[in-house]
Amino acid sequence: MTGLPDTPSAAGSGRKAREVRKPGRLQRITEHLRREWQIYAMLLPTVLWMVIFLYKPMYGLQIAFKDYSVFRGIANSPWIGLEHFETLFNNDQFLRALKNTIIMSAYGLLFGFPVPILLALMFNEVLSQTFKKSAQTIVYLPHFISSVIIAGIVMTAFSPSAGIVNTALGWFGLEPVYFLTKPEWFRPIFIGTGIWQEAGFQSIVYLAAIAGVSPTLYESAVVDGASRWQMMWKITIPSILPTIIIMLIIRIGNILEISFEMVILLYQPATYETADVVNTFIYRQGLQGGQYDFAAAAGLFNAVVAFVLVMTANTISKRYSRTSLW
Amino acid sequence: MANMNLYSRGDKLFVIVNMILIGLFAISTLYPFIYITSLSLSTGFEARAGNVMLTPVEFTLEAYKRVLIEPQFWISYRNTFIYTIGGTLMSLAFIIPGAYALSRPQLYGRRFWNLVVAFTMWFNAGLIPFFLNMRDLGLLDSYFGIIIGFAVNGFNIILLRNFFEGIPQSFEEAARMDGANEFQVLWKVYVPLSKPAIATVALFCIVSRWNGFFWAMVLLQDEDKIPLQVYLRHVITELTDDESFGAELINAPYSVETVSAAIIVCSIIPILLIYPFLQKYFSKGILLGGVKE
Amino acid sequence: MAGFAKTGGDMSGVNLQGLVKAYGAVQVVHGIDLDVQEKEFVVLVGPSGCGKSTTLRMIAGLEEISDGDLTIDGRHVNRVAPKDRDVAMVFQNYALYPHLNVAENIAFGLRIRKTPKDDIAQQVQEVGGILGLTDYLERRPADLSGGQRQRVAMGRAIVRRPKVFLFDEPLSNLDAKLRTQMRAEIKRLHKRLGVTSIYVTHDQVEAMTLADRIVVMHDGRIEQIGTPMELFLNPANTFVAGFLGAPPMNMITAQIVAGDQGPVAEFGGQRIVLQPLPSLQNAVGKTVTVGIRPEFAKAVDDSQPDRVSIEVDLIETLGSEALVHATLQGAPFVIRTDTVGQMEALGRIGGFTVDAHLVKVFDGETGLALPGQVLNQ
């Protein structure tokens, strides 16, 4: 139908683009609200909640720049500029906490990141569905157990008197070690616990990615005589590489997010040296020590750095895969 | 499923080694739970002597008896139920309508409102301002404070919003033409259509409420209001130093270890009871809410 | 049953005056004027993106009307909520609630409107009977076939006894065979219930078979309104000519020259004799588009003296008839011809002839049909 010319005016009616009678902006909004007020009513509680419980504290962050006193309140306390931040960066404990946070995150990444991938690949190679399902049921479980219980289990297992670990050491004639009071043992125990608790559950993301690989790829590889080992390397891993990279970027973006609840549950003054992280530092200084303004300054620093990291990670992963975090 | 005879010898070896490794990992995951259970069922003497390895030694229920006669155990157990049920219902009351509104194309400033929600996931004022805010609102040491203060979170809203967005718009339109208002559309059409997603969000809430510890510890001083996790923490860390308990232990058939283990088992049981649902919905949930725009 | 024989009042027409839809600065419907009579079945047809669905959704109340006036049954309803317009709609994907069974789906609107339970039950039975769904009332949509789902969607609309039915491409999710079947069913239903209906489709066959009147839309404007045969025989412009009819009308660009007995269209050294109409005679020297329906061209062999020669590429035999695909002036040219007793002749086709009154001439620039060329049904 190439010979068909563009068809301008034919029927007489409404041919010219009509001038739209522009109702006033206010009138348009009123009309819209009259029609759709209900969805705004549905949104209102959530937005109000966010304002009261999450945005109002952001306003409260100003105490990081103030000499906060409970009696004067947030608004009326005097401004003191960056004094708290100066103190903060001259504070050995804070610097130590910052260092510990980064070190523990880095170790967590180094040892913790590959395990779920490995698990997913291994699950994928299991032939018996029953075996696979039962194993998955078991390894997902710790994810749902509270940190208090996990910490309780760790403390019991590593206890110097009755703990299973020391009992086992005893079989080899080794002296019992009071693990949880030794700074050099804190990080391995903390990171090991994290892997034990979360690796299974984290493998779900990769298993889903593997499930998305087209079976025809494997079928043609079988026809070509590939072994399972070769198929894993040549098909499965390359196929889930994008997922791996995105998860890695996200993990790096969240590097300041140490599960400090677990740290609080496991550390003690003897291990602060290696165990204290930024959030536990804030907890002790602020909530236990009452230095709200100083602790808030540490928190603000933490939040800003975390925000920048997360946004950067989000941007990169968006660019990488056109799928963003949220 | 697969026919082993089709595999080469190398493949068979690979499959078998792989199975053994997974089995080992599963056992190492399961073992601590077995160990704690056995500990709770052994006598205090055997437990302290480090004789419990796999199965209970000198099986006894004394530790449980001791736990169950403790009034504080029941108080905090009840409190945990209050926080879990109340908190989950409160969360759903906020999240379901909120997520629905955010999923509607006719919502003015939809991008802005979504940003209001998403921003809270990227930037967080931190522990101190949140605590001071709760204090200023008069929500310290209050059931209501715990229930309302953690009712909403961005991840759950976005998860549900994504699900609602996946439901064709024509369902809303058909219901509206049938005479339903938005509340009826949500309640009679979208909620029934979204049962799996809502179940997922509800389970996320239940687990985080059941396991919630840090803020309960910080915000609640009154022993009558503390949840199980905070009580558990007291028991695990402080029982050893408790003099009256120490005196009680001298001739008791239980010990700090067995009593702690018994409480741990008691607090895990409800999670185990809903675990089949958790496993079913959580894996869907993290994929639904996760990497998706 | 009797309650369904007649619905609505005396004036259940729908009137659109200068209806405009704009999203911000972008205008997608540019002022539609349309008067749908009571009990009429009007089909809006056009390619995707022509604004037909948007127009329908404005009538339904699902889109706000940017400008213009909409009257249903004599009542101005621009600002009236969808539920209060007394219209019912059948959606493309049916929008059946999967958690409700057929009866509950049909009853949904009545329940929302707080109709007494007994009335609901009775009306659901009645509608189920009309649509042949009586045996399926307890089933969930997931357990129904495509055609049954389609019926439930219609049942949901019928049960409310609206003044107007709106259909948004209701058959496009069905396979070809079911589509034909459901098309007939919709037509029968309309005959039986006599409710004013507005039906949107991109399928011109649906439009031709269902409509009392067809509204052809293109780029947010109405190209032509008329009965199916009017549009088929007397398209107002090249767009309508090309859109309705399958295969579409053949178009040839030509010059009008003065011949011995009147105007003649000339192209590439070949000629087609035109009607001696004043409008055509006045157009001598102008470039025009000549339109010939595949049905109106008569295939002939090389011996015919006044034929237009074509080069046959391919012949598709469809049983009683065949489509001759040929090339003329570098553009495709299709002829529909009978097969019975003619199979041998098909192999010798070298051109076609056409009666002068069956040739449509359109202005080469505007695409409008030159006036005066009227084919009577």
PDB file of C-alpha atoms in Angstrom, chain C residues 82-227:
ATOM      1  CA  PRO C  82     -18.517   5.296  35.710  1.00  0.00           C
ATOM      2  CA  LYS C  83     -20.827   3.406  38.017  1.00  0.00           C
ATOM      3  CA  ASP C  84     -23.524   6.070  37.740  1.00  0.00           C
ATOM      4  CA  ARG C  85     -23.534   6.288  33.947  1.00  0.00           C
ATOM      5  CA  ASP C  86     -25.633   3.177  33.574  1.00  0.00           C
ATOM      6  CA  VAL C  87     -23.229   1.618  31.100  1.00  0.00           C
ATOM      7  CA  ALA C  88     -21.561  -1.794  31.216  1.00  0.00           C
ATOM      8  CA  MET C  89     -18.328  -2.808  29.588  1.00  0.00           C
ATOM      9  CA  VAL C  90     -16.832  -6.022  28.296  1.00  0.00           C
ATOM     10  CA  PHE C  91     -13.046  -5.915  28.501  1.00  0.00           C
ATOM     11  CA  GLN C  92     -10.517  -7.330  26.121  1.00  0.00           C
ATOM     12  CA  ASN C  93      -9.057  -9.640  28.765  1.00  0.00           C
ATOM     13  CA  TYR C  94     -12.555 -10.130  30.288  1.00  0.00           C
ATOM     14  CA  ALA C  95     -11.290  -9.099  33.760  1.00  0.00           C
ATOM     15  CA  LEU C  96     -13.070 -12.061  35.345  1.00  0.00           C
ATOM     16  CA  TYR C  97     -12.300 -12.310  39.040  1.00  0.00           C
ATOM     17  CA  PRO C  98     -10.385 -15.575  39.360  1.00  0.00           C
ATOM     18  CA  HIS C  99     -11.319 -16.021  43.017  1.00  0.00           C
ATOM     19  CA  LEU C 100     -15.052 -15.989  42.266  1.00  0.00           C
ATOM     20  CA  ASN C 101     -17.054 -18.595  40.404  1.00  0.00           C
ATOM     21  CA  VAL C 102     -19.156 -17.811  37.362  1.00  0.00           C
ATOM     22  CA  ALA C 103     -22.312 -17.015  39.309  1.00  0.00           C
ATOM     23  CA  GLU C 104     -20.395 -14.768  41.710  1.00  0.00           C
ATOM     24  CA  ASN C 105     -18.656 -13.040  38.838  1.00  0.00           C
ATOM     25  CA  ILE C 106     -21.972 -12.279  37.199  1.00  0.00           C
ATOM     26  CA  ALA C 107     -23.461 -11.196  40.511  1.00  0.00           C
ATOM     27  CA  PHE C 108     -20.541  -8.981  41.521  1.00  0.00           C
ATOM     28  CA  GLY C 109     -22.035  -5.734  40.270  1.00  0.00           C
ATOM     29  CA  LEU C 110     -25.436  -6.510  41.755  1.00  0.00           C
ATOM     30  CA  ARG C 111     -23.878  -7.310  45.113  1.00  0.00           C
ATOM     31  CA  ILE C 112     -21.923  -4.096  45.164  1.00  0.00           C
ATOM     32  CA  ARG C 113     -25.183  -2.305  44.447  1.00  0.00           C
ATOM     33  CA  LYS C 114     -26.806  -4.123  47.348  1.00  0.00           C
ATOM     34  CA  THR C 115     -29.461  -5.849  45.266  1.00  0.00           C
ATOM     35  CA  PRO C 116     -31.547  -8.238  47.415  1.00  0.00           C
ATOM     36  CA  LYS C 117     -30.143 -11.770  47.454  1.00  0.00           C
ATOM     37  CA  ASP C 118     -33.202 -13.415  45.915  1.00  0.00           C
ATOM     38  CA  ASP C 119     -33.210 -10.993  43.010  1.00  0.00           C
ATOM     39  CA  ILE C 120     -29.528 -11.631  42.410  1.00  0.00           C
ATOM     40  CA  ALA C 121     -29.990 -15.390  42.340  1.00  0.00           C
ATOM     41  CA  GLN C 122     -32.910 -15.128  39.958  1.00  0.00           C
ATOM     42  CA  GLN C 123     -31.169 -12.723  37.607  1.00  0.00           C
ATOM     43  CA  VAL C 124     -27.969 -14.749  37.556  1.00  0.00           C
ATOM     44  CA  GLN C 125     -30.012 -17.814  36.599  1.00  0.00           C
ATOM     45  CA  GLU C 126     -31.741 -15.862  33.873  1.00  0.00           C
ATOM     46  CA  VAL C 127     -28.545 -14.480  32.395  1.00  0.00           C
ATOM     47  CA  GLY C 128     -26.892 -17.875  32.716  1.00  0.00           C
ATOM     48  CA  GLY C 129     -29.768 -19.265  30.687  1.00  0.00           C
ATOM     49  CA  ILE C 130     -29.508 -16.638  27.989  1.00  0.00           C
ATOM     50  CA  LEU C 131     -25.803 -17.273  27.562  1.00  0.00           C
ATOM     51  CA  GLY C 132     -25.909 -21.033  27.929  1.00  0.00           C
ATOM     52  CA  LEU C 133     -23.863 -20.947  31.134  1.00  0.00           C
ATOM     53  CA  THR C 134     -26.346 -22.697  33.398  1.00  0.00           C
ATOM     54  CA  ASP C 135     -24.150 -25.771  33.790  1.00  0.00           C
ATOM     55  CA  TYR C 136     -21.050 -23.763  34.569  1.00  0.00           C
ATOM     56  CA  LEU C 137     -22.292 -21.364  37.251  1.00  0.00           C
ATOM     57  CA  GLU C 138     -20.276 -23.066  39.990  1.00  0.00           C
ATOM     58  CA  ARG C 139     -17.010 -23.128  38.065  1.00  0.00           C
ATOM     59  CA  ARG C 140     -14.079 -20.806  38.446  1.00  0.00           C
ATOM     60  CA  PRO C 141     -12.931 -18.826  35.391  1.00  0.00           C
ATOM     61  CA  ALA C 142      -9.720 -20.862  35.280  1.00  0.00           C
ATOM     62  CA  ASP C 143     -11.783 -23.973  34.515  1.00  0.00           C
ATOM     63  CA  LEU C 144     -13.597 -22.443  31.546  1.00  0.00           C
ATOM     64  CA  SER C 145     -12.746 -22.364  27.864  1.00  0.00           C
ATOM     65  CA  GLY C 146     -12.013 -19.091  26.125  1.00  0.00           C
ATOM     66  CA  GLY C 147     -15.491 -18.875  24.648  1.00  0.00           C
ATOM     67  CA  GLN C 148     -17.131 -19.555  27.991  1.00  0.00           C
ATOM     68  CA  ARG C 149     -15.063 -16.862  29.680  1.00  0.00           C
ATOM     69  CA  GLN C 150     -16.122 -14.475  26.987  1.00  0.00           C
ATOM     70  CA  ARG C 151     -19.750 -15.341  27.735  1.00  0.00           C
ATOM     71  CA  VAL C 152     -19.283 -14.791  31.444  1.00  0.00           C
ATOM     72  CA  ALA C 153     -17.806 -11.380  30.707  1.00  0.00           C
ATOM     73  CA  MET C 154     -20.904 -10.562  28.694  1.00  0.00           C
ATOM     74  CA  GLY C 155     -23.137 -11.986  31.402  1.00  0.00           C
ATOM     75  CA  ARG C 156     -21.571  -9.628  33.892  1.00  0.00           C
ATOM     76  CA  ALA C 157     -22.501  -6.738  31.636  1.00  0.00           C
ATOM     77  CA  ILE C 158     -25.982  -7.967  30.747  1.00  0.00           C
ATOM     78  CA  VAL C 159     -27.101  -8.706  34.287  1.00  0.00           C
ATOM     79  CA  ARG C 160     -27.002  -5.052  35.212  1.00  0.00           C
ATOM     80  CA  ARG C 161     -29.452  -4.138  32.421  1.00  0.00           C
ATOM     81  CA  PRO C 162     -27.504  -1.064  31.467  1.00  0.00           C
ATOM     82  CA  LYS C 163     -28.649   1.516  28.954  1.00  0.00           C
ATOM     83  CA  VAL C 164     -25.481   1.036  26.937  1.00  0.00           C
ATOM     84  CA  PHE C 165     -23.073  -1.829  26.345  1.00  0.00           C
ATOM     85  CA  LEU C 166     -19.460  -0.999  25.655  1.00  0.00           C
ATOM     86  CA  PHE C 167     -17.200  -3.616  24.111  1.00  0.00           C
ATOM     87  CA  ASP C 168     -13.435  -3.125  24.066  1.00  0.00           C
ATOM     88  CA  GLU C 169     -12.026  -5.591  21.525  1.00  0.00           C
ATOM     89  CA  PRO C 170     -13.834  -8.427  23.268  1.00  0.00           C
ATOM     90  CA  LEU C 171     -12.938 -11.109  20.729  1.00  0.00           C
ATOM     91  CA  SER C 172      -9.280 -10.426  20.146  1.00  0.00           C
ATOM     92  CA  ASN C 173      -8.160 -13.037  22.690  1.00  0.00           C
ATOM     93  CA  LEU C 174      -9.996 -15.852  20.929  1.00  0.00           C
ATOM     94  CA  ASP C 175      -8.797 -18.057  18.112  1.00  0.00           C
ATOM     95  CA  ALA C 176     -10.199 -17.485  14.632  1.00  0.00           C
ATOM     96  CA  LYS C 177     -12.904 -20.133  14.762  1.00  0.00           C
ATOM     97  CA  LEU C 178     -14.264 -19.097  18.151  1.00  0.00           C
ATOM     98  CA  ARG C 179     -14.152 -15.493  17.088  1.00  0.00           C
ATOM     99  CA  THR C 180     -16.524 -16.152  14.209  1.00  0.00           C
ATOM    100  CA  GLN C 181     -18.816 -18.086  16.497  1.00  0.00           C
ATOM    101  CA  MET C 182     -18.852 -15.453  19.266  1.00  0.00           C
ATOM    102  CA  ARG C 183     -19.327 -12.704  16.708  1.00  0.00           C
ATOM    103  CA  ALA C 184     -22.584 -14.313  15.648  1.00  0.00           C
ATOM    104  CA  GLU C 185     -23.550 -14.747  19.265  1.00  0.00           C
ATOM    105  CA  ILE C 186     -23.016 -11.083  20.069  1.00  0.00           C
ATOM    106  CA  LYS C 187     -25.102 -10.162  17.074  1.00  0.00           C
ATOM    107  CA  ARG C 188     -27.932 -12.464  18.181  1.00  0.00           C
ATOM    108  CA  LEU C 189     -27.736 -11.116  21.712  1.00  0.00           C
ATOM    109  CA  HIS C 190     -28.013  -7.580  20.474  1.00  0.00           C
ATOM    110  CA  LYS C 191     -31.067  -8.500  18.399  1.00  0.00           C
ATOM    111  CA  ARG C 192     -32.638 -10.100  21.428  1.00  0.00           C
ATOM    112  CA  LEU C 193     -31.855  -7.460  24.042  1.00  0.00           C
ATOM    113  CA  GLY C 194     -31.934  -4.422  21.804  1.00  0.00           C
ATOM    114  CA  VAL C 195     -29.508  -2.463  23.971  1.00  0.00           C
ATOM    115  CA  THR C 196     -27.521   0.397  22.487  1.00  0.00           C
ATOM    116  CA  SER C 197     -23.997  -0.943  21.927  1.00  0.00           C
ATOM    117  CA  ILE C 198     -20.680   0.641  21.128  1.00  0.00           C
ATOM    118  CA  TYR C 199     -18.022  -1.804  20.039  1.00  0.00           C
ATOM    119  CA  VAL C 200     -14.350  -1.172  19.485  1.00  0.00           C
ATOM    120  CA  THR C 201     -12.234  -3.371  17.257  1.00  0.00           C
ATOM    121  CA  HIS C 202      -9.313  -3.172  14.876  1.00  0.00           C
ATOM    122  CA  ASP C 203     -10.717  -6.036  12.850  1.00  0.00           C
ATOM    123  CA  GLN C 204     -12.629  -4.753   9.851  1.00  0.00           C
ATOM    124  CA  VAL C 205     -14.397  -8.074   9.365  1.00  0.00           C
ATOM    125  CA  GLU C 206     -15.896  -7.773  12.865  1.00  0.00           C
ATOM    126  CA  ALA C 207     -16.892  -4.222  12.062  1.00  0.00           C
ATOM    127  CA  MET C 208     -18.558  -5.184   8.762  1.00  0.00           C
ATOM    128  CA  THR C 209     -20.465  -8.108  10.216  1.00  0.00           C
ATOM    129  CA  LEU C 210     -21.612  -6.616  13.516  1.00  0.00           C
ATOM    130  CA  ALA C 211     -22.294  -2.968  12.903  1.00  0.00           C
ATOM    131  CA  ASP C 212     -25.469  -1.114  12.117  1.00  0.00           C
ATOM    132  CA  ARG C 213     -23.101   1.752  11.518  1.00  0.00           C
ATOM    133  CA  ILE C 214     -19.329   1.805  11.381  1.00  0.00           C
ATOM    134  CA  VAL C 215     -17.179   4.684  12.541  1.00  0.00           C
ATOM    135  CA  VAL C 216     -13.759   4.545  10.929  1.00  0.00           C
ATOM    136  CA  MET C 217     -11.145   6.323  13.027  1.00  0.00           C
ATOM    137  CA  HIS C 218      -7.604   7.320  12.221  1.00  0.00           C
ATOM    138  CA  ASP C 219      -5.115   9.422  14.195  1.00  0.00           C
ATOM    139  CA  GLY C 220      -7.693  10.547  16.730  1.00  0.00           C
ATOM    140  CA  ARG C 221     -10.204  11.674  14.118  1.00  0.00           C
ATOM    141  CA  ILE C 222     -13.276  10.211  12.492  1.00  0.00           C
ATOM    142  CA  GLU C 223     -12.644   9.430   8.836  1.00  0.00           C
ATOM    143  CA  GLN C 224     -16.165   8.350   7.941  1.00  0.00           C
ATOM    144  CA  ILE C 225     -19.413   7.180   9.483  1.00  0.00           C
ATOM    145  CA  GLY C 226     -21.888   4.956   7.695  1.00  0.00           C
ATOM    146  CA  THR C 227     -23.467   1.556   7.284  1.00  0.00           C
TER     147      THR C 227
END
